[in-house]
Short mmCIF file of C-alpha atoms and ligand atoms in Angstrom, two decimals:
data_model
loop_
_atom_site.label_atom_id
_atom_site.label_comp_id
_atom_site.label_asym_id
_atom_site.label_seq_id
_atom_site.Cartn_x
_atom_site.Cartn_y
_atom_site.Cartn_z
CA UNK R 1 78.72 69.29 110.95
CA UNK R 2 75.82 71.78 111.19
CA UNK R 3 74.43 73.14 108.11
CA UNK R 4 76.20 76.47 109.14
CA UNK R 5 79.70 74.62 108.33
CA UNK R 6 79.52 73.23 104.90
CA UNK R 7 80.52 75.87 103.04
CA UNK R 8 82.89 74.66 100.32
CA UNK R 9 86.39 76.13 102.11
CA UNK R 10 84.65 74.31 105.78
CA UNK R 11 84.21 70.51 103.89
CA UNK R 12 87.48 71.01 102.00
CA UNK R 13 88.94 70.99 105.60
CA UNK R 14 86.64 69.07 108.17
CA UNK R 15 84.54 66.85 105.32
CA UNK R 16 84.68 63.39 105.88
CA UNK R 17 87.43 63.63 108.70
CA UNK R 18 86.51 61.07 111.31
CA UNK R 19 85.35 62.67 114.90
CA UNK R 20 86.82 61.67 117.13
CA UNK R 21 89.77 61.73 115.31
CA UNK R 22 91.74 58.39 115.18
CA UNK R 23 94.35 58.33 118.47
CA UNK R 24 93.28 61.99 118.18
CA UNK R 25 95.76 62.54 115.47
CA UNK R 26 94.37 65.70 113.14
CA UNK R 27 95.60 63.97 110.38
CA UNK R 28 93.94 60.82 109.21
CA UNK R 29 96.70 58.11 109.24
CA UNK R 30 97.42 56.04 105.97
CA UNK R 31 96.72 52.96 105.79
CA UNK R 32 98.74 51.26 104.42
CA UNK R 33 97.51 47.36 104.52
CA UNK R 34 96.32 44.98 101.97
CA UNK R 35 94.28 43.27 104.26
CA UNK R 36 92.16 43.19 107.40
CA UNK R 37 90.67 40.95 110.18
CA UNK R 38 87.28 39.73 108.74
CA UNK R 39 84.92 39.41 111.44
CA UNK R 40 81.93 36.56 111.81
CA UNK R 41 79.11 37.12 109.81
CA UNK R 42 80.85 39.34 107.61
CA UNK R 43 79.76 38.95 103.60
CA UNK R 44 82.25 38.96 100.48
CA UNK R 45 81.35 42.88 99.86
CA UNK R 46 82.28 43.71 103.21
CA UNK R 47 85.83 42.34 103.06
CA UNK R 48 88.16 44.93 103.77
CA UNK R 49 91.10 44.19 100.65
CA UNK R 50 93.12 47.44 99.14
CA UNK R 51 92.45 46.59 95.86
CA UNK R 52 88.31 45.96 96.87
CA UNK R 53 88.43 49.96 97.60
CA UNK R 54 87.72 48.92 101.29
CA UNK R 55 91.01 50.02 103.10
CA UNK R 56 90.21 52.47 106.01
CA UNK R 57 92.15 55.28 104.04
CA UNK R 58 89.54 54.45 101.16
CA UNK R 59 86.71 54.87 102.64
CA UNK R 60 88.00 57.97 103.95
CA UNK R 61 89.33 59.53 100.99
CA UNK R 62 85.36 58.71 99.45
CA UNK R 63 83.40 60.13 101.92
CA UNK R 64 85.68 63.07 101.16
CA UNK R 65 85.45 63.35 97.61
CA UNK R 66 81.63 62.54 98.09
CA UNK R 67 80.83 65.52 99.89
CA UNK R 68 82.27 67.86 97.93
CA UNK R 69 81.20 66.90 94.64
CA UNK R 70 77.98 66.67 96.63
CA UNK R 71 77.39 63.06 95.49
CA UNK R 72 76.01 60.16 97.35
CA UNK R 73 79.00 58.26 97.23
CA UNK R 74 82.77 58.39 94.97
CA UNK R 75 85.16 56.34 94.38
CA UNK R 76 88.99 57.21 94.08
CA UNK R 77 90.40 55.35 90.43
CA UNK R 78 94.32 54.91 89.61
CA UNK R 79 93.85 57.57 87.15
CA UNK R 80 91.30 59.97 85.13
CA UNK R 81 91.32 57.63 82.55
CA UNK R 82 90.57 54.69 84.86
CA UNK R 83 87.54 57.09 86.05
CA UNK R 84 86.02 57.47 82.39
CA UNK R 85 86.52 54.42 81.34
CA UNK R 86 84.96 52.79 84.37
CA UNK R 87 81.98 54.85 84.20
CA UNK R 88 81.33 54.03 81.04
CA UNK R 89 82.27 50.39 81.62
CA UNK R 90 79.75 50.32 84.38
CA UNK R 91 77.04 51.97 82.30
CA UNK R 92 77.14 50.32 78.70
CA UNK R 93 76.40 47.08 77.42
CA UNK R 94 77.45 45.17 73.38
CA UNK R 95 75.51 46.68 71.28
CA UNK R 96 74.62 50.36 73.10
CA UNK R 97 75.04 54.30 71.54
CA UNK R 98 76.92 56.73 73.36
CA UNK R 99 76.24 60.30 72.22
CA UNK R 100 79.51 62.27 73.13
CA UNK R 101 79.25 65.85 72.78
CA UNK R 102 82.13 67.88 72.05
CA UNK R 103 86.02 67.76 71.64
CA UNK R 104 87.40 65.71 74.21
CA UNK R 105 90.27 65.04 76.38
CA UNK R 106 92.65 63.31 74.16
CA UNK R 107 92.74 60.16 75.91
CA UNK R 108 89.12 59.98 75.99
CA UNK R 109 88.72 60.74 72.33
CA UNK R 110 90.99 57.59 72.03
CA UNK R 111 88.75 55.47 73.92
CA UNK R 112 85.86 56.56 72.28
CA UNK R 113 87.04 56.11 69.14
CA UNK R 114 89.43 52.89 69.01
CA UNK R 115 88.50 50.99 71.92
CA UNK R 116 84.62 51.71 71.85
CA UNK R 117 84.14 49.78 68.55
CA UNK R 118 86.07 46.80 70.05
CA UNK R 119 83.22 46.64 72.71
CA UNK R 120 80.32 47.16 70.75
CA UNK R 121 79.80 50.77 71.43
CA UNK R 122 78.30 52.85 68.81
CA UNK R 123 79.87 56.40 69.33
CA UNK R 124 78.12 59.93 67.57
CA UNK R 125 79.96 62.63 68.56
CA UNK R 126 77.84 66.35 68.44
CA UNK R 127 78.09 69.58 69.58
CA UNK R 128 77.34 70.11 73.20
CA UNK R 129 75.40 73.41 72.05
CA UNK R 130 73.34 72.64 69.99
CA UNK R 131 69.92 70.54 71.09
CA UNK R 132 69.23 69.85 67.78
CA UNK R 133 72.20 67.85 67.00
CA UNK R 134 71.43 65.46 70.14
CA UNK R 135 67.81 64.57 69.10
CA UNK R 136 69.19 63.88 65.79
CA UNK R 137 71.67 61.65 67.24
CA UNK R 138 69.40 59.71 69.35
CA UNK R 139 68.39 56.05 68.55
CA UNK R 140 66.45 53.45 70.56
CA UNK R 141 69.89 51.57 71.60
CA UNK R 142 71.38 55.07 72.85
CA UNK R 143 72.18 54.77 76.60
CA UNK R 144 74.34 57.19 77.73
CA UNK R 145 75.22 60.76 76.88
CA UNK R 146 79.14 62.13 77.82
CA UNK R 147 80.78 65.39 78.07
CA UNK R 148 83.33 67.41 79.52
CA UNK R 149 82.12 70.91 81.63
CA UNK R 150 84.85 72.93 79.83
CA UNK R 151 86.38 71.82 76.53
CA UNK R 152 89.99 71.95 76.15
CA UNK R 153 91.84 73.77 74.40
CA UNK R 154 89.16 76.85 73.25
CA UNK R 155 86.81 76.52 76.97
CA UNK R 156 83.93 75.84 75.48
CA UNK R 157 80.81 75.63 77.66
CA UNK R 158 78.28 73.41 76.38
CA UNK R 159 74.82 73.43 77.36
CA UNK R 160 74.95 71.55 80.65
CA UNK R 161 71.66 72.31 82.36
CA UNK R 162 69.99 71.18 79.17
CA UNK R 163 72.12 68.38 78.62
CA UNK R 164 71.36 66.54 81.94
CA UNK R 165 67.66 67.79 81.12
CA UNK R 166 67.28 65.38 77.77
CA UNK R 167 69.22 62.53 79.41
CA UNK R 168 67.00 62.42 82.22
CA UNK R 169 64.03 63.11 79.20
CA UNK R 170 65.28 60.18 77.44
CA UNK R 171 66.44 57.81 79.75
CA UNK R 172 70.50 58.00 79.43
CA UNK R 173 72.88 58.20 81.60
CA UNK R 174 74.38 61.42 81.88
CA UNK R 175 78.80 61.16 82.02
CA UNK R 176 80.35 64.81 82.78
CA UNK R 177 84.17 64.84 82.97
CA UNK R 178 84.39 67.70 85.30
CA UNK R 179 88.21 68.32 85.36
CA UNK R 180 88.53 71.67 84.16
CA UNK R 181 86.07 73.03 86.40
CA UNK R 182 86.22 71.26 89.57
CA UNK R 183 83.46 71.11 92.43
CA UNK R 184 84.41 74.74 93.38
CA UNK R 185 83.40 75.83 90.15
CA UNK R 186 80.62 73.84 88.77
CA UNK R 187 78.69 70.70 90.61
CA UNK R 188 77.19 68.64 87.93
CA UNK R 189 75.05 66.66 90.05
CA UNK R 190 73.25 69.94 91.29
CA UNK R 191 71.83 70.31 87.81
CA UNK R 192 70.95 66.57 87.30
CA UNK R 193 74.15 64.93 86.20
CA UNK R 194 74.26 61.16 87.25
CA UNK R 195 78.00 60.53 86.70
CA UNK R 196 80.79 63.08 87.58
CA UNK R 197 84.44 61.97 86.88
CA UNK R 198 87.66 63.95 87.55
CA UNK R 199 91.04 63.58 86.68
CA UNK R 200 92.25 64.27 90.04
CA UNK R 201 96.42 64.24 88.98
CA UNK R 202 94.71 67.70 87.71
CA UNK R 203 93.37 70.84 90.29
CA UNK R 204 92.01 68.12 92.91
CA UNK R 205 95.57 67.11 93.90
CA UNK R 206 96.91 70.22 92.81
CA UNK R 207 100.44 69.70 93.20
CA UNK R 208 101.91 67.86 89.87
CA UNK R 209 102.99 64.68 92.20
CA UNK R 210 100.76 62.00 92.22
CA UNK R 211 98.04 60.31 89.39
CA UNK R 212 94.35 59.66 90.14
CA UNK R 213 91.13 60.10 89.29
CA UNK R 214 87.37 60.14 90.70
CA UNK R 215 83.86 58.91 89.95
CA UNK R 216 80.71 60.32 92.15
CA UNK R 217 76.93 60.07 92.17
CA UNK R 218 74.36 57.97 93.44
CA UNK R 219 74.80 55.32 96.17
CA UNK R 220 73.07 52.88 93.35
CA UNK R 221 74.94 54.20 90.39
CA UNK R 222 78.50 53.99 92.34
CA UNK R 223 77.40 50.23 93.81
CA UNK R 224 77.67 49.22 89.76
CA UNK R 225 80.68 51.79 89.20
CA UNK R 226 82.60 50.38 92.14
CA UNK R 227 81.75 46.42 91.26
CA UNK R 228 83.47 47.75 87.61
CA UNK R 229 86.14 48.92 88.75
CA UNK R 230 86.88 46.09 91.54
CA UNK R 231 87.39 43.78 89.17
CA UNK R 232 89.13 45.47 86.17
CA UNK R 233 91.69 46.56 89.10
CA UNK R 234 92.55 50.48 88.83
CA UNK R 235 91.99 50.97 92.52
CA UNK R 236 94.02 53.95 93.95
CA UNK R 237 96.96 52.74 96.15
CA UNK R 238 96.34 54.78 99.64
CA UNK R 239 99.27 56.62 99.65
CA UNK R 240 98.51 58.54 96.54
CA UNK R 241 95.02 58.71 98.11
CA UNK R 242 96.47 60.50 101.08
CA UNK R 243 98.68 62.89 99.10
CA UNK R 244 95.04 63.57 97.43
CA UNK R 245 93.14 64.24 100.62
CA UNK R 246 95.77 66.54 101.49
CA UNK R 247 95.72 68.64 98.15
CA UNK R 248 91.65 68.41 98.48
CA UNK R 249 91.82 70.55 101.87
CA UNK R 250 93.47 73.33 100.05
CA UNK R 251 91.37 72.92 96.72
CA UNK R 252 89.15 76.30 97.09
CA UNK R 253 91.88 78.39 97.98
CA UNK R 254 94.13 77.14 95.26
CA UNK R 255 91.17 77.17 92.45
CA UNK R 256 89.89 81.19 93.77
CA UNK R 257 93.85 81.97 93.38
CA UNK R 258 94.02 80.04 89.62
CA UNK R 259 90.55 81.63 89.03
CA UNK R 260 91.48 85.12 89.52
CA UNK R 261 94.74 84.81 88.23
CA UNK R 262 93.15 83.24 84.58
CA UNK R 263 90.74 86.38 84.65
CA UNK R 264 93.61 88.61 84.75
CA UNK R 265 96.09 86.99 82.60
CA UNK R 266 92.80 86.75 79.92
CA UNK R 267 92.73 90.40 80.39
CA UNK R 268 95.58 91.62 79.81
CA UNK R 269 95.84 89.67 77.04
CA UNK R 270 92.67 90.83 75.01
CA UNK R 271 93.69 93.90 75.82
CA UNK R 272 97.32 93.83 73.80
CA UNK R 273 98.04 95.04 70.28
CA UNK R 274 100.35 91.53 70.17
CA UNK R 275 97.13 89.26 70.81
CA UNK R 276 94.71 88.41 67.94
CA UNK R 277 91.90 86.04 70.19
CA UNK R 278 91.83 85.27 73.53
CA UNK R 279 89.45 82.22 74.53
CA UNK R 280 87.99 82.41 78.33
CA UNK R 281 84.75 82.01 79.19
CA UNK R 282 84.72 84.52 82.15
CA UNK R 283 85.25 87.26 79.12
CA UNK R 284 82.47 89.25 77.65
CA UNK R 285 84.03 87.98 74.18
CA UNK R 286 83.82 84.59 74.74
CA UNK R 287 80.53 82.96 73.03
CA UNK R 288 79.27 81.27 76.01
CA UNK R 289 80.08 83.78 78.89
CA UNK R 290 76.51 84.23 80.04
CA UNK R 291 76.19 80.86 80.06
CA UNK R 292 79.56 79.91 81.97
CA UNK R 293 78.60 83.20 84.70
CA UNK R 294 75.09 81.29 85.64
CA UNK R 295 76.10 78.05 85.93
CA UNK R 296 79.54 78.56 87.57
CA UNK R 297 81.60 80.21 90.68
CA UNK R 298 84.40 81.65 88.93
CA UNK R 299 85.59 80.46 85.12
CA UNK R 300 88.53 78.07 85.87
CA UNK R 301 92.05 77.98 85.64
CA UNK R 302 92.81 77.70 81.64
CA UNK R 303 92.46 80.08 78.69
CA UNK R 304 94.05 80.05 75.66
CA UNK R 305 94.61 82.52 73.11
CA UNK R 306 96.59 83.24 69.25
CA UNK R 307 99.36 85.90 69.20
CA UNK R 308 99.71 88.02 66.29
CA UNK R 309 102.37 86.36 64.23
CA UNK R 310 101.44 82.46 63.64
CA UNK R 311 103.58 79.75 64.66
CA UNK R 312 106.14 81.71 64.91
CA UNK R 313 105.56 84.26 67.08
CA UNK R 314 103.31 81.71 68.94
CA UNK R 315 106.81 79.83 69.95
CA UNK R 316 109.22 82.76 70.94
CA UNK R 317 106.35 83.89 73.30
CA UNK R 318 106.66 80.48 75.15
CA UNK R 319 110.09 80.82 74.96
CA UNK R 320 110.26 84.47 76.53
CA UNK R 321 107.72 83.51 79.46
CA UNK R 322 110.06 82.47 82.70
CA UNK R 323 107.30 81.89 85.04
CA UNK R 324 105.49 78.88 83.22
CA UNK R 325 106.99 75.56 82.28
CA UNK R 326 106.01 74.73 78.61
CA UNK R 327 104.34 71.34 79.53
CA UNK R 328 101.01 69.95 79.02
CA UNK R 329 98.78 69.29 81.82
CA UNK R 330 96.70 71.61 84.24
CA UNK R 331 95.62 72.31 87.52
CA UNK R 332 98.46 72.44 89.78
CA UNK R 333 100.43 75.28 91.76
CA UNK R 334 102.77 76.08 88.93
CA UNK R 335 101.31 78.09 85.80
CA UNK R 336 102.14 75.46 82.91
CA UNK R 337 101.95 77.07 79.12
CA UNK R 338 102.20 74.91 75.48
CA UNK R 339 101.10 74.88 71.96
CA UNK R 340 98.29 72.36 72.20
CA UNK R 341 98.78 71.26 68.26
CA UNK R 342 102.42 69.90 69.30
CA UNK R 343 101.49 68.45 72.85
CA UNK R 344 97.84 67.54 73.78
CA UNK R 345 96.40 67.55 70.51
CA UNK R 346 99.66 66.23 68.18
CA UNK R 347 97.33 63.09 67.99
CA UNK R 348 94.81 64.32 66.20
CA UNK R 349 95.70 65.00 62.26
CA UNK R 350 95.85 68.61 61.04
CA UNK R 351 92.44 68.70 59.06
CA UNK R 352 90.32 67.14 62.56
CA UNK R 353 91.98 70.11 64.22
CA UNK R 354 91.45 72.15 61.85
CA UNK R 355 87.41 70.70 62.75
CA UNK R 356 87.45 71.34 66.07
CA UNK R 357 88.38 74.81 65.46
CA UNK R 358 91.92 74.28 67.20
CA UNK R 359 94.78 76.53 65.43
CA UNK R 360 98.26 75.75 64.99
CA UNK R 361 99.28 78.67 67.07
CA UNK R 362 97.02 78.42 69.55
CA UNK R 363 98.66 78.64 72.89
CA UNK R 364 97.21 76.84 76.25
CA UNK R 365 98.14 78.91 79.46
CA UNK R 366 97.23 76.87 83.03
CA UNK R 367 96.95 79.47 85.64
CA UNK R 368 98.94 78.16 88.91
CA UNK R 369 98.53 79.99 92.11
CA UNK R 370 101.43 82.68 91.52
CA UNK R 371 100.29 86.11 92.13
CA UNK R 372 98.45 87.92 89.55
CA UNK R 373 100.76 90.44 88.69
CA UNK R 374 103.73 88.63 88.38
CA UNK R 375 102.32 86.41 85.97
CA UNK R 376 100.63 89.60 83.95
CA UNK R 377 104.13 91.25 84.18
CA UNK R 378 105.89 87.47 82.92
CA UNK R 379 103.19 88.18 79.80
CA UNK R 380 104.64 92.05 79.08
CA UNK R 381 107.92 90.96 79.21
CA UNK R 382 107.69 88.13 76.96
CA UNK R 383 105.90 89.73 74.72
CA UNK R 384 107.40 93.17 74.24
CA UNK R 385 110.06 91.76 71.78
CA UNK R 386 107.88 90.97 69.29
CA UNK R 387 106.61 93.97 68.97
CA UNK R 388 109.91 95.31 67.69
C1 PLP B 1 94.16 64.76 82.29
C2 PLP B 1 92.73 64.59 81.93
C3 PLP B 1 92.16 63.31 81.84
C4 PLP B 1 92.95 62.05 82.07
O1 PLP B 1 93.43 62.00 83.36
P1 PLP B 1 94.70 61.08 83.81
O2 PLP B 1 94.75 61.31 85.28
O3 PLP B 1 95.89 61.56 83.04
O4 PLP B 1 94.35 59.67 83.45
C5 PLP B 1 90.82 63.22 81.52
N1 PLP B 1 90.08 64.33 81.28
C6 PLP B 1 90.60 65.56 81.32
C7 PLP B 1 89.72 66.73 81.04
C8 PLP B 1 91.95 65.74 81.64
O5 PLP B 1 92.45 66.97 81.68
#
């Protein structure tokens, strides 16, 4: 493809697709075998085995997911979780310090917490704006440095140019979980991030059905990442891979739609008598907004945001929505709504919530790709009876 053609919407589509096509079909066939022929001369890395990552639908799905994070190489995991945890796998050693910055994911706050110890991880956790807090952190045996491009649930934006900046400075790896955002949104590497990871059962797939996840960077970084992951074994069966592919051609259309339909939803909302605080960071309210409109293309597909009225009133307005299903998770072409401190955060104990700033009626909204104004409408409708 020219230079002309790689606009995001063009690689979505034509990025990584074989030319000529295989048999000509515009569709790149799964494959679905284990195994294939070796040929003479060929060495143990060049095998072609399913769960060695080297299936022809593999290879394909990776140059795909490598061009639009606008990596070197990616690999495709059996999950986000599998992504994180490889990366970091792949990056520390017995006896290394991880500086995490911010709240995370829940599963990753699990890892980092009960399974780091077990491997001899030393884990300070910081807050991703504020510099001081990382230099503080940082100790000879310090190796990596992780975070997530949006936090979840209040969409915090930490300090990501400067966060790849004193990595690099100091010699650490730099892990960004870059689920919330997505590559239409924000591309880590293009401010100096070495390890990208997705949960791609989120936006990349889109469509609720299949679980997955990604790693991308450097052909030298993703040599170690893939070696990691080879032999702990959460390689991504090819049919989920090709349901992925599939949701990845749509991916800027769906995350512009989710994008605009967040800003407007966010809207409304600050703009209601029956809203205390709305949290999105492509409001002029929101703490980091200058921040989140220099780095990014559009603020993503989550907000969140208190009604007046507690608990209380924080349940009969997830009640009243009918567009939304109250479930956790994010990303996909159905809006999804639900009281983080019962669902994505129950694991945590009221006082670290309390911490991290998350509220007991704080309510998550995920923006699907319903129109705008039937979703704003959904909102005035649900929340018209507790005004009464
Ligand atoms: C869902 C999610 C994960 C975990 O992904 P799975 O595909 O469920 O393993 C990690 N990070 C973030 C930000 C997520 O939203």
């Amino acid at each position: 493809m020219s230079e002309a053609q790689t606009r995001f919407e063009t690689l979505a589509v034509h990025g990584g697709e074989p030319r000529p096509a295989h048999h000509g079909s515009v569709v790149h066939p799964v494959y679905q075998g284990t195994v294939f022929e070796t040929r003479p001369g060929e060495t143990y890395d060049e095998i072609q085995y399913i769960r060695l990552n080297s299936n022809p639908s593999q290879d394909y799905l990776h140059d795909k997911l490598a061009l639009l994070e606008g990596a070197e190489a990616a690999i495709a995991t059996a999950s986000g979780m599998a992504a994180i945890t490889t990366a970091l796998l792949a990056t520390l050693q017995a006896g290394d310090h991880v500086i995490a910055a911010g709240a995370f994911y829940g599963g990753t706050h699990h890892f980092l917490t009960g399974q780091a110890p077990r491997l001899g991880w030393e884990v300070d956790f910081v807050d991703p704006a504020d510099p001081e807090a990382w230099a503080a952190a940082l100790r000879p045996e310090t190796k990596a440095f992780v975070v997530e491009t949006i936090s979840n649930p209040l969409v915090r934006v930490g300090d990501l140019r400067a966060i790849a900046a004193f990595s690099r400075e100091h010699g650490l790896t730099s892990i960004i979980d870059n689920t919330f955002a997505t590559p239409v949104v924000f591309r880590p590497h293009s401010v100096g991030f070495d390890l990208v990871c997705h949960s791609a059962t989120k936006a990349l797939n889109g469509h609720s059905d299949i679980v997955a996840g990604v790693v991308t960077g450097s052909a030298e970084r993703l040599a170690r990442v893939r070696s990691v992951l080879n032999l702990y074994g959460a390689s991504l069966d090819p049919h989920a891979g090709f349901l992925l592919a599939r949701g990845l051609k749509t991916l800027a259309l769906r995350v512009r739609q989710q994008n605009a339909n967040a800003l407007g939803v966010a809207r409304f909302l600050e703009g209601h008598q029956g809203i205390a605080q709305v949290n999105y960071p492509g409001l002029a309210s929101h703490p980091e907004h200058a921040r989140a409109a220099e780095l990014f293309d559009g603020f993503g597909s989550v907000l969140s945001f208190r009604p007046v009225g507690g608990v209380a009133a924080a349940d009969a307005l997830i009640k009243g929505l009918e567009l939304p299903y109250t479930a956790p998770s994010l990303g996909g072409v159905e809006s999804l709504v639900t009281r983080p401190a019962v669902t994505s955060h129950a694991g945590m104990s009221p006082a670290e919530r309390a911490a991290e700033g998350i509220d007991e009626d704080l309510v998550r909204f995920s923006c699907g790709i319903e129109a705008t104004e039937d979703l704003v409408a959904d909102f005035a409708q649900a929340l018209a009876p507790l005004e009464a």
